[in-house]
Structures are given as C-alpha cells and as structure tokens.
C-alpha cells in the first residue's frame, strides 16, 4: 500500500463525515432560529453543541472565502469551489493548493 492510496482513502472518509456534520449543523442552527422566532424552548443541554457547530460553520465559511479567492489562480470556478470547500473543510483547501504532480 502506498502513501497516496492511503491519503486518498482518508480524504474521502473525512469529506463524507465533514459534509454530514456541516449539513447537520445547518439543520441545528435552523432549528434554533425557528425556536427563537416562535418562542419555543430549546433544551439548555444543547448549548455546548450549538457553540461547537457555530465555530465549525464559521471556520468552514472562512475556508470557503479563502478558496473562492484562490480558485481562479488554479483554474477553478470560485463560487463552486467555495461551496465545495465550505462543506468539506480543510481538505478542500489542501486539494486546491496541492501540486498537480501529486496526483
């Protein structure tokens, strides 16, 4: 087994987990916003989870902005690559800045 094969498998696993977690974070934040609008109580035990998901979403948003800024230099469509990077996180940036001869 070579290192490139292992790296590719890890990237795929992290991309899937990251996409599921960010989608869940969007759902949680939507639920929390709905609860605030309708004056519904959200269990206070979920507050740490809300803070973690907000931190993750802000981090992924910043990574998406960075990807959108650098995507044209790598012949990528900025909005498309920014959205991709928002969902997969740091892996998207690593792929953007990876040298072409690494493939």
Coordinates of C-alpha atoms in Angstrom, one line a residue:
X1 CA 0.0 0.0 0.0
X2 CA 1.4 3.3 -1.0
X3 CA 1.0 6.7 0.8
X4 CA -1.0 8.3 -2.0
X5 CA -3.6 5.5 -1.8
X6 CA -4.0 5.9 2.0
X7 CA -4.2 9.7 1.7
X8 CA -6.9 9.4 -0.9
X9 CA -9.0 7.0 1.3
X10 CA -8.6 9.2 4.3
X11 CA -9.6 12.3 2.2
X12 CA -12.8 10.5 1.1
X13 CA -13.7 9.5 4.6
X14 CA -13.1 13.0 6.0
X15 CA -15.1 14.6 3.2
X16 CA -18.1 12.4 3.8
X17 CA -18.0 12.9 7.6
X18 CA -17.5 16.7 7.2
X19 CA -20.4 17.1 4.7
X20 CA -22.7 15.2 7.0
X21 CA -21.7 17.2 10.1
X22 CA -21.9 20.6 8.4
X23 CA -25.3 19.7 7.0
X24 CA -26.4 18.7 10.5
X25 CA -25.0 21.9 11.8
X26 CA -27.1 23.9 9.3
X27 CA -30.1 21.9 10.4
X28 CA -29.4 22.5 14.1
X29 CA -28.9 26.3 13.6
X30 CA -32.2 26.4 11.6
X31 CA -34.0 24.6 14.4
X32 CA -32.5 27.0 16.9
X33 CA -33.5 30.0 14.8
X34 CA -37.1 28.7 14.5
X35 CA -37.2 28.1 18.2
X36 CA -36.2 31.7 18.9
X37 CA -38.7 33.1 16.4
X38 CA -41.6 31.0 17.8
X39 CA -40.6 31.5 21.5
X40 CA -40.1 27.7 21.9
X41 CA -37.6 26.5 24.5
X42 CA -34.6 24.5 23.3
X43 CA -33.0 22.2 25.9
X44 CA -30.2 24.0 27.6
X45 CA -28.1 20.9 27.5
X46 CA -27.7 21.6 23.8
X47 CA -25.9 24.9 24.3
X48 CA -22.4 23.5 24.1
X49 CA -23.3 21.7 20.9
X50 CA -24.7 24.9 19.4
X51 CA -21.4 26.7 20.2
X52 CA -19.3 23.9 18.6
X53 CA -21.4 23.9 15.5
X54 CA -21.3 27.7 15.2
X55 CA -17.5 27.6 15.5
X56 CA -17.3 24.9 12.8
X57 CA -19.6 26.8 10.5
X58 CA -17.6 30.0 10.9
X59 CA -14.4 28.1 10.3
X60 CA -15.7 26.4 7.2
X61 CA -17.2 29.8 5.9
X62 CA -13.7 31.4 6.2
X63 CA -12.2 28.4 4.4
X64 CA -14.8 28.9 1.7
X65 CA -13.9 32.5 1.3
X66 CA -10.2 31.6 1.0
X67 CA -11.0 29.0 -1.6
X68 CA -13.1 31.5 -3.6
X69 CA -10.2 34.0 -3.5
X70 CA -7.6 31.5 -4.7
X71 CA -9.7 29.3 -7.1
X72 CA -9.2 31.4 -10.2
X73 CA -5.4 31.1 -9.9
X74 CA -5.9 27.3 -10.1
X75 CA -8.4 27.4 -13.0
X76 CA -11.4 26.6 -10.8
X77 CA -14.8 28.3 -10.6
X78 CA -14.8 30.4 -7.4
X79 CA -18.4 30.0 -6.2
X80 CA -18.4 26.3 -7.0
X81 CA -15.1 25.7 -5.2
X82 CA -16.1 27.9 -2.3
X83 CA -19.2 25.9 -1.8
X84 CA -17.3 22.6 -2.0
X85 CA -14.7 23.8 0.5
X86 CA -17.5 25.0 2.9
X87 CA -18.8 21.5 3.1
X88 CA -15.6 19.5 3.1
X89 CA -13.5 22.0 5.1
X90 CA -9.7 22.0 5.1
X91 CA -9.5 19.0 2.7
X92 CA -10.9 21.4 0.0
X93 CA -8.1 23.9 0.7
X94 CA -5.5 21.1 0.7
X95 CA -6.7 19.9 -2.7
X96 CA -6.7 23.4 -4.0
X97 CA -3.1 24.1 -3.0
X98 CA -1.8 20.6 -3.8
X99 CA 0.6 20.4 -6.7
X100 CA -0.6 18.8 -9.9
X101 CA 2.2 16.3 -10.0
X102 CA 0.9 14.8 -6.7
X103 CA -2.0 13.1 -8.4

